[in-house]
Short mmCIF file of C-alpha atoms in Angstrom, two decimals:
data_model
loop_
_atom_site.label_atom_id
_atom_site.label_comp_id
_atom_site.label_asym_id
_atom_site.label_seq_id
_atom_site.Cartn_x
_atom_site.Cartn_y
_atom_site.Cartn_z
CA MET A 1 160.45 -145.48 -70.70
CA ASN A 2 163.95 -144.15 -70.05
CA GLN A 3 163.98 -140.92 -72.00
CA LEU A 4 164.76 -137.56 -70.45
CA LEU A 5 161.61 -135.73 -69.36
CA ASP A 6 160.98 -132.00 -69.02
CA PHE A 7 159.51 -131.09 -65.62
CA VAL A 8 157.61 -128.01 -64.46
CA ILE A 9 157.30 -127.29 -60.74
CA PRO A 10 154.93 -124.45 -59.75
CA ALA A 11 156.43 -122.53 -56.83
CA PRO A 12 155.19 -119.90 -54.38
CA MET A 13 156.10 -116.44 -55.68
CA GLY A 14 159.39 -115.45 -54.10
CA ALA A 15 160.41 -119.04 -53.36
CA GLU A 16 161.59 -120.06 -56.83
CA SER A 17 165.26 -120.04 -55.82
CA LEU A 18 164.51 -122.34 -52.87
CA VAL A 19 162.79 -124.85 -55.14
CA SER A 20 165.72 -124.64 -57.58
CA TYR A 21 168.17 -125.35 -54.76
CA GLU A 22 166.20 -128.42 -53.67
CA LEU A 23 166.07 -129.80 -57.20
CA LYS A 24 169.81 -129.35 -57.69
CA LYS A 25 170.43 -131.19 -54.41
CA LEU A 26 168.33 -134.05 -55.77
CA GLY A 27 170.58 -134.18 -58.84
CA LEU A 28 168.17 -132.74 -61.42
CA THR A 29 169.68 -131.04 -64.48
CA HIS A 30 168.94 -127.89 -66.49
CA VAL A 31 167.33 -126.30 -63.43
CA ARG A 32 166.10 -122.76 -64.10
CA GLY A 33 163.64 -120.58 -62.27
CA GLU A 34 160.92 -118.39 -63.74
CA ASN A 35 158.18 -116.30 -62.15
CA GLY A 36 156.06 -118.72 -60.17
CA ARG A 37 157.68 -121.92 -61.44
CA VAL A 38 160.91 -123.86 -61.86
CA LEU A 39 161.87 -125.94 -64.90
CA CYS A 40 164.28 -128.88 -64.98
CA SER A 41 164.99 -132.20 -66.70
CA GLY A 42 165.01 -135.70 -65.27
CA THR A 43 164.17 -139.37 -65.79
CA PRO A 44 161.04 -141.32 -64.84
CA ALA A 45 162.90 -142.43 -61.70
CA ASP A 46 163.02 -138.79 -60.62
CA ILE A 47 159.20 -138.54 -60.51
CA PRO A 48 158.88 -140.40 -57.18
CA ARG A 49 162.07 -138.83 -55.83
CA ILE A 50 160.86 -135.28 -56.43
CA ASN A 51 157.33 -135.92 -55.17
CA LEU A 52 158.59 -137.53 -51.98
CA ASN A 53 161.38 -135.08 -51.17
CA LEU A 54 160.34 -131.62 -52.39
CA ARG A 55 159.58 -129.30 -49.48
CA THR A 56 158.82 -125.96 -51.13
CA GLY A 57 157.35 -126.76 -54.57
CA ALA A 58 153.59 -127.04 -55.21
CA ARG A 59 153.45 -130.07 -57.54
CA LEU A 60 155.42 -131.93 -60.22
CA LEU A 61 154.23 -131.65 -63.82
CA ILE A 62 155.61 -133.34 -66.94
CA CYS A 63 155.78 -130.95 -69.89
CA LEU A 64 154.60 -132.73 -73.04
CA GLY A 65 154.69 -129.78 -75.39
CA SER A 66 154.98 -126.03 -75.73
CA PHE A 67 153.85 -123.97 -78.71
CA ARG A 68 152.27 -120.69 -79.78
CA ALA A 69 148.54 -120.61 -80.52
CA VAL A 70 146.19 -117.68 -81.14
CA THR A 71 143.23 -119.64 -82.58
CA PHE A 72 141.34 -122.70 -81.39
CA GLU A 73 142.30 -124.51 -84.58
CA GLU A 74 146.02 -123.95 -83.85
CA LEU A 75 145.46 -125.17 -80.30
CA PHE A 76 143.63 -128.28 -81.49
CA GLN A 77 146.13 -129.23 -84.20
CA ALA A 78 149.19 -128.74 -81.97
CA ALA A 79 147.64 -130.71 -79.10
CA THR A 80 146.62 -133.54 -81.44
CA SER A 81 150.20 -133.89 -82.70
CA LEU A 82 151.60 -134.76 -79.25
CA PRO A 83 152.22 -138.43 -78.27
CA TRP A 84 149.62 -138.67 -75.51
CA GLU A 85 149.45 -142.45 -75.94
CA ASP A 86 152.99 -142.73 -74.53
CA TYR A 87 151.59 -141.61 -71.18
CA ILE A 88 147.81 -142.18 -71.09
CA PRO A 89 146.58 -145.78 -71.50
CA GLN A 90 143.36 -146.87 -73.18
CA ASP A 91 141.32 -146.67 -69.96
CA GLY A 92 143.08 -143.59 -68.51
CA CYS A 93 140.96 -140.76 -67.11
CA PHE A 94 142.22 -137.44 -68.52
CA PRO A 95 140.34 -134.36 -67.29
CA VAL A 96 141.70 -130.99 -68.44
CA LYS A 97 142.20 -127.79 -66.44
CA GLY A 98 144.43 -124.74 -66.67
CA HIS A 99 144.75 -120.99 -66.93
CA SER A 100 145.24 -118.26 -69.51
CA ILE A 101 146.95 -114.91 -68.94
CA SER A 102 147.31 -112.06 -71.43
CA SER A 103 146.41 -114.33 -74.37
CA GLN A 104 143.96 -114.27 -77.26
CA LEU A 105 142.67 -117.68 -76.16
CA HIS A 106 141.30 -116.32 -72.90
CA SER A 107 138.19 -118.48 -72.39
CA ILE A 108 139.17 -121.25 -69.96
CA PRO A 109 136.08 -123.44 -70.62
CA SER A 110 136.62 -123.20 -74.39
CA CYS A 111 140.29 -124.13 -74.08
CA GLN A 112 139.37 -127.07 -71.85
CA SER A 113 136.82 -128.29 -74.38
CA ILE A 114 139.18 -127.98 -77.36
CA LEU A 115 142.03 -129.76 -75.57
CA LYS A 116 139.76 -132.53 -74.29
CA LYS A 117 138.55 -133.12 -77.84
CA ALA A 118 142.12 -133.08 -79.21
CA LEU A 119 143.25 -135.73 -76.73
CA ALA A 120 140.16 -137.86 -77.37
CA VAL A 121 140.79 -137.73 -81.13
CA ARG A 122 144.46 -138.66 -80.75
CA LEU A 123 143.94 -141.44 -78.20
CA GLY A 124 140.82 -142.78 -79.93
CA SER A 125 142.73 -143.04 -83.21
CA VAL A 126 145.65 -144.88 -81.56
CA TYR A 127 143.47 -147.30 -79.56
CA GLY A 128 140.84 -147.79 -82.28
CA LEU A 129 137.97 -146.51 -80.14
CA GLN A 130 135.28 -143.93 -80.86
CA THR A 131 134.58 -143.49 -77.15
CA LEU A 132 137.25 -143.84 -74.49
CA PRO A 133 136.09 -145.44 -71.20
CA GLU A 134 138.16 -143.27 -68.81
CA THR A 135 137.62 -145.81 -66.04
CA GLY A 136 141.27 -146.18 -65.03
CA ALA A 137 143.85 -144.12 -63.18
CA LEU A 138 143.87 -140.31 -63.20
CA TYR A 139 146.08 -138.56 -65.74
CA GLN A 140 145.29 -134.92 -64.98
CA VAL A 141 146.10 -132.70 -67.95
CA GLN A 142 147.07 -129.10 -67.20
CA PHE A 143 147.49 -126.24 -69.63
CA SER A 144 149.15 -122.87 -69.21
CA ILE A 145 148.64 -120.12 -71.79
CA ILE A 146 150.75 -117.04 -71.13
CA LYS A 147 151.04 -114.35 -73.80
CA ASP A 148 149.79 -116.87 -76.43
CA GLN A 149 152.44 -119.44 -75.48
CA VAL A 150 150.78 -122.76 -74.64
CA THR A 151 152.33 -125.38 -72.36
CA LEU A 152 150.62 -128.77 -71.98
CA MET A 153 151.46 -130.91 -68.97
CA LEU A 154 150.55 -134.02 -66.97
CA ASP A 155 150.25 -133.73 -63.19
CA THR A 156 152.15 -136.50 -61.38
CA SER A 157 151.33 -135.30 -57.85
CA GLY A 158 147.55 -135.23 -57.61
CA THR A 159 146.85 -133.38 -54.39
CA ASN A 160 149.05 -130.30 -53.95
CA LEU A 161 152.41 -131.14 -52.34
CA HIS A 162 151.74 -128.83 -49.40
CA LYS A 163 149.33 -131.49 -48.14
CA ARG A 164 151.85 -133.71 -46.40
CA GLY A 165 149.22 -135.89 -44.75
CA TYR A 166 149.76 -134.70 -41.18
CA ARG A 167 147.25 -131.86 -41.02
CA ALA A 168 143.62 -132.80 -41.54
CA GLN A 169 142.53 -129.43 -40.22
CA GLY A 170 144.12 -126.23 -38.99
CA THR A 171 143.41 -123.15 -36.96
CA ALA A 172 142.17 -119.94 -38.57
CA ALA A 173 144.34 -118.56 -41.42
CA PRO A 174 146.71 -121.58 -41.61
CA LEU A 175 150.10 -121.34 -43.25
CA ARG A 176 150.71 -123.77 -46.09
CA GLU A 177 153.32 -126.40 -45.33
CA THR A 178 155.35 -125.46 -48.41
CA LEU A 179 155.57 -121.82 -47.29
CA ALA A 180 156.45 -122.89 -43.74
CA ALA A 181 159.25 -125.03 -45.20
CA ALA A 182 160.41 -122.01 -47.23
CA LEU A 183 160.68 -119.93 -44.04
CA VAL A 184 162.73 -122.69 -42.39
CA SER A 185 164.98 -122.86 -45.46
CA LEU A 186 165.48 -119.08 -45.53
CA SER A 187 166.55 -119.19 -41.88
CA ARG A 188 169.20 -121.79 -42.82
CA TYR A 189 168.10 -124.01 -39.96
CA ARG A 190 169.62 -127.51 -40.12
CA GLY A 191 168.83 -128.91 -36.68
CA LYS A 192 171.91 -127.83 -34.75
CA ASP A 193 170.49 -124.85 -32.82
CA ALA A 194 167.31 -124.19 -30.86
CA PHE A 195 164.25 -123.47 -33.02
CA CYS A 196 161.19 -121.63 -31.71
CA ASP A 197 157.82 -120.41 -32.99
CA PRO A 198 155.96 -118.29 -30.40
CA PHE A 199 152.83 -118.00 -32.62
CA CYS A 200 152.76 -121.66 -33.68
CA GLY A 201 149.01 -122.12 -34.20
CA SER A 202 148.48 -125.69 -35.42
CA GLY A 203 152.24 -126.27 -35.41
CA THR A 204 153.10 -126.13 -39.09
CA ILE A 205 156.41 -124.21 -38.83
CA PRO A 206 157.90 -126.28 -35.96
CA ILE A 207 156.78 -129.52 -37.65
CA GLU A 208 158.42 -128.50 -40.94
CA ALA A 209 161.56 -127.56 -38.97
CA ALA A 210 161.52 -131.01 -37.37
CA LEU A 211 161.23 -132.68 -40.78
CA VAL A 212 164.26 -130.64 -41.92
CA ALA A 213 166.22 -131.50 -38.75
CA LYS A 214 165.56 -135.22 -39.23
CA ASN A 215 166.08 -134.92 -43.02
CA ARG A 216 162.77 -136.74 -43.38
CA ALA A 217 161.13 -136.64 -46.82
CA PRO A 218 157.87 -134.68 -46.40
CA GLY A 219 155.90 -136.89 -48.80
CA LEU A 220 156.36 -140.23 -47.04
CA ASN A 221 152.90 -140.15 -45.43
CA ARG A 222 150.83 -139.50 -48.56
CA SER A 223 150.06 -140.88 -52.01
CA PHE A 224 150.53 -139.46 -55.52
CA SER A 225 148.61 -139.79 -58.80
CA ALA A 226 151.59 -141.22 -60.68
CA GLN A 227 151.81 -144.20 -58.32
CA LEU A 228 148.98 -145.72 -60.37
CA TRP A 229 150.44 -144.96 -63.79
CA LYS A 230 151.09 -148.09 -65.83
CA TRP A 231 154.24 -146.82 -67.56
CA LEU A 232 155.93 -145.86 -64.27
CA PRO A 233 157.16 -149.06 -62.56
CA SER A 234 156.16 -149.49 -58.91
CA ARG A 235 159.74 -150.49 -58.10
CA LEU A 236 160.81 -146.87 -58.75
CA TRP A 237 158.51 -145.73 -55.94
CA ALA A 238 159.84 -148.44 -53.62
CA GLN A 239 163.41 -147.45 -54.43
CA ALA A 240 162.70 -143.76 -53.82
CA ILE A 241 161.05 -144.53 -50.48
CA ASP A 242 163.98 -146.70 -49.39
CA GLU A 243 166.44 -144.01 -50.48
CA ALA A 244 164.57 -141.32 -48.55
CA ARG A 245 164.35 -143.38 -45.36
CA SER A 246 168.04 -144.30 -45.53
CA LYS A 247 168.96 -140.59 -45.44
CA GLU A 248 167.05 -139.76 -42.25
CA PHE A 249 168.93 -138.47 -39.21
CA HIS A 250 168.26 -139.67 -35.67
CA GLY A 251 169.41 -137.21 -33.05
CA HIS A 252 168.33 -134.86 -30.28
CA TYR A 253 166.83 -131.53 -31.30
CA ASP A 254 165.51 -128.46 -29.48
CA ILE A 255 162.33 -127.47 -31.33
CA TRP A 256 159.56 -125.57 -29.54
CA GLY A 257 156.20 -124.08 -30.43
CA GLY A 258 154.00 -121.90 -28.26
CA ASP A 259 150.55 -120.41 -28.65
CA ILE A 260 148.15 -118.65 -26.32
CA ASP A 261 145.27 -120.85 -27.49
CA PRO A 262 145.10 -124.27 -25.73
CA ALA A 263 143.01 -125.72 -28.57
CA ALA A 264 145.71 -124.77 -31.08
CA ILE A 265 148.39 -126.44 -28.95
CA SER A 266 146.31 -129.61 -28.68
CA LEU A 267 145.94 -129.66 -32.47
CA ALA A 268 149.67 -128.96 -32.96
CA ARG A 269 150.56 -131.96 -30.79
CA HIS A 270 148.15 -134.12 -32.78
CA ASN A 271 149.67 -132.97 -36.09
CA ALA A 272 153.20 -133.58 -34.83
CA SER A 273 152.21 -137.12 -33.91
CA LEU A 274 150.79 -137.73 -37.39
CA ALA A 275 154.02 -136.36 -38.90
CA GLY A 276 156.09 -138.69 -36.71
CA VAL A 277 158.04 -135.86 -35.05
CA ASP A 278 156.23 -135.61 -31.71
CA ASP A 279 159.31 -137.03 -30.03
CA ILE A 280 161.46 -134.02 -30.98
CA VAL A 281 158.98 -131.10 -30.90
CA GLN A 282 157.65 -129.59 -27.70
CA PHE A 283 154.42 -127.56 -27.76
CA GLU A 284 153.04 -125.59 -24.85
CA VAL A 285 150.49 -122.90 -24.08
CA ALA A 286 152.48 -119.66 -23.87
CA CYS A 287 152.10 -115.96 -24.59
CA ALA A 288 154.42 -114.62 -27.28
CA THR A 289 154.61 -111.22 -25.57
CA ARG A 290 156.49 -112.92 -22.71
CA PHE A 291 158.67 -115.08 -24.93
CA HIS A 292 162.14 -115.82 -23.53
CA ARG A 293 164.81 -118.47 -24.06
CA GLY A 294 167.96 -119.06 -22.10
CA GLU A 295 170.02 -120.75 -24.83
CA SER A 296 172.98 -118.83 -26.25
CA ARG A 297 171.87 -119.23 -29.87
CA GLY A 298 168.94 -120.29 -31.98
CA ARG A 299 166.22 -119.22 -34.39
CA VAL A 300 162.79 -117.74 -33.89
CA ILE A 301 160.72 -118.23 -37.05
CA THR A 302 157.08 -117.25 -36.80
CA ASN A 303 153.92 -116.11 -38.57
CA PRO A 304 151.95 -113.83 -36.21
CA PRO A 305 148.45 -112.50 -36.97
CA TYR A 306 148.57 -109.84 -39.70
CA GLY A 307 145.69 -107.56 -38.74
CA GLU A 308 143.89 -107.84 -42.08
CA ARG A 309 142.68 -111.37 -41.49
CA LEU A 310 142.47 -112.16 -37.79
CA MET A 311 142.77 -108.98 -35.74
CA GLU A 312 142.20 -105.31 -36.05
CA ARG A 313 145.21 -103.36 -37.28
CA GLN A 314 145.84 -101.57 -34.00
CA GLU A 315 145.65 -104.82 -32.05
CA ALA A 316 148.19 -106.39 -34.40
CA GLU A 317 150.57 -103.45 -33.98
CA ALA A 318 150.27 -103.67 -30.19
CA LEU A 319 151.09 -107.37 -30.39
CA TYR A 320 154.13 -106.67 -32.58
CA ARG A 321 155.38 -104.03 -30.13
CA ALA A 322 155.06 -106.40 -27.18
CA PHE A 323 156.75 -109.23 -29.08
CA GLY A 324 159.53 -106.87 -30.16
CA ARG A 325 160.18 -105.94 -26.53
CA ALA A 326 160.30 -109.63 -25.56
CA ALA A 327 162.70 -110.40 -28.43
CA LYS A 328 165.15 -107.81 -27.11
CA GLY A 329 165.80 -110.15 -24.19
CA LEU A 330 167.34 -112.81 -26.42
CA SER A 331 171.11 -113.21 -26.40
CA SER A 332 173.27 -112.14 -29.35
CA GLY A 333 173.36 -115.57 -31.00
CA TRP A 334 169.71 -115.55 -32.05
CA GLN A 335 168.09 -114.90 -35.42
CA ILE A 336 164.47 -113.80 -35.67
CA GLY A 337 162.34 -114.26 -38.80
CA VAL A 338 158.78 -112.94 -39.00
CA LEU A 339 156.36 -113.31 -41.91
CA SER A 340 153.85 -110.46 -42.08
CA SER A 341 151.80 -108.51 -44.60
CA HIS A 342 151.55 -105.54 -42.25
CA THR A 343 153.16 -102.51 -43.91
CA GLU A 344 154.13 -101.01 -40.55
CA PHE A 345 155.56 -104.16 -39.00
CA GLU A 346 159.14 -102.86 -38.63
CA ARG A 347 158.01 -99.66 -36.94
CA ALA A 348 155.79 -101.59 -34.53
CA PHE A 349 158.43 -104.24 -33.84
CA GLY A 350 160.88 -101.53 -32.87
CA ARG A 351 163.58 -101.55 -35.54
CA PRO A 352 164.15 -102.10 -39.25
CA ALA A 353 164.91 -105.62 -40.41
CA ASP A 354 168.48 -106.62 -41.27
CA LYS A 355 167.10 -108.41 -44.35
CA LYS A 356 163.73 -108.66 -46.08
CA ARG A 357 162.36 -111.21 -48.53
CA LYS A 358 159.13 -110.78 -50.51
CA LEU A 359 156.87 -113.84 -50.35
CA TYR A 360 153.20 -114.65 -50.88
CA ASN A 361 150.96 -116.36 -48.35
CA GLY A 362 148.37 -117.58 -50.84
CA MET A 363 147.46 -114.45 -52.77
CA LEU A 364 148.51 -112.15 -49.91
CA LYS A 365 151.75 -110.27 -50.48
CA CYS A 366 154.02 -110.50 -47.44
CA ASP A 367 157.54 -109.75 -46.29
CA PHE A 368 159.77 -112.12 -44.36
CA PHE A 369 161.62 -109.85 -41.92
CA LEU A 370 164.95 -111.22 -40.70
CA TYR A 371 166.73 -109.87 -37.63
CA ASN A 372 170.00 -110.74 -35.95
CA THR A 373 169.95 -110.02 -32.24
CA PRO A 374 172.42 -107.24 -31.34
#
């Protein structure tokens, strides 16, 4: 199978441009961002390359068809007309899931049932079977129905791409790896300057910074659904892995994470070891309110407690004030980036941000406040 495929990459709200930039760097074509997702075109060989290398996208889906449907009959007929047999073999397991927004077909269970039946009819007709065994590899079918426009897709990733394989567990209110990578990308960190996270928790932001510094593909330590697909040759995965490893950097980097909780630091060190970056990231028990660095330039990228989830609002504001006072001691070559949902963060920190970027931590609306030290 060498034809051009249409890809859909769900993205964290606010990070669509970052995902687009990554895909263009990987050589994908027709890249265009929409709310909450990025579309592009590529070949089967790009499936392993994207899954292995994408830092900020949620998963890689193949778009098999898009059409308008306002009745279940229209949904069934359009789904039945698609060439599912080109992708799903006779023994393939093809569960169906999805979502519907502002559409006449608003019942998710009903849409799942109709689409499952449509695929079974199509595949059963092609393979000459009344009942399909579904004992083979997973071919997860996803549907999106937005304002009556239906998109049918196959999920190549399996587990969400934020699960890199280095964090079996986290501290309270963990930051997803994909969002941590987005913060590192927005700071334009490339490994040359010092990088610090004074509220590092289980170490996600410093670890993602280390992966960026080493140019290490974030998906090297995990598996993907499409690795078991019969029509996607295993040699393409081997080639993508070799390509990714050949592009790694091997240098000396100044990456540091601190947290007041010794248990969090112990977990951060464990996660860094699993990610293979424990040799270039230093973690230590430290209080963010006394944060100080002697280097002439660097980046502080952090995700402190918000107040809504871990601390009372007044306690969070007091923490922001103390951290703001500590940050004033940094030299003029530093950039500070703070992710927070607190509406009064800038007032508590002590000054308005030089730049702000709206992002979402899960379903929680946040701002990424960027400061240049005066």
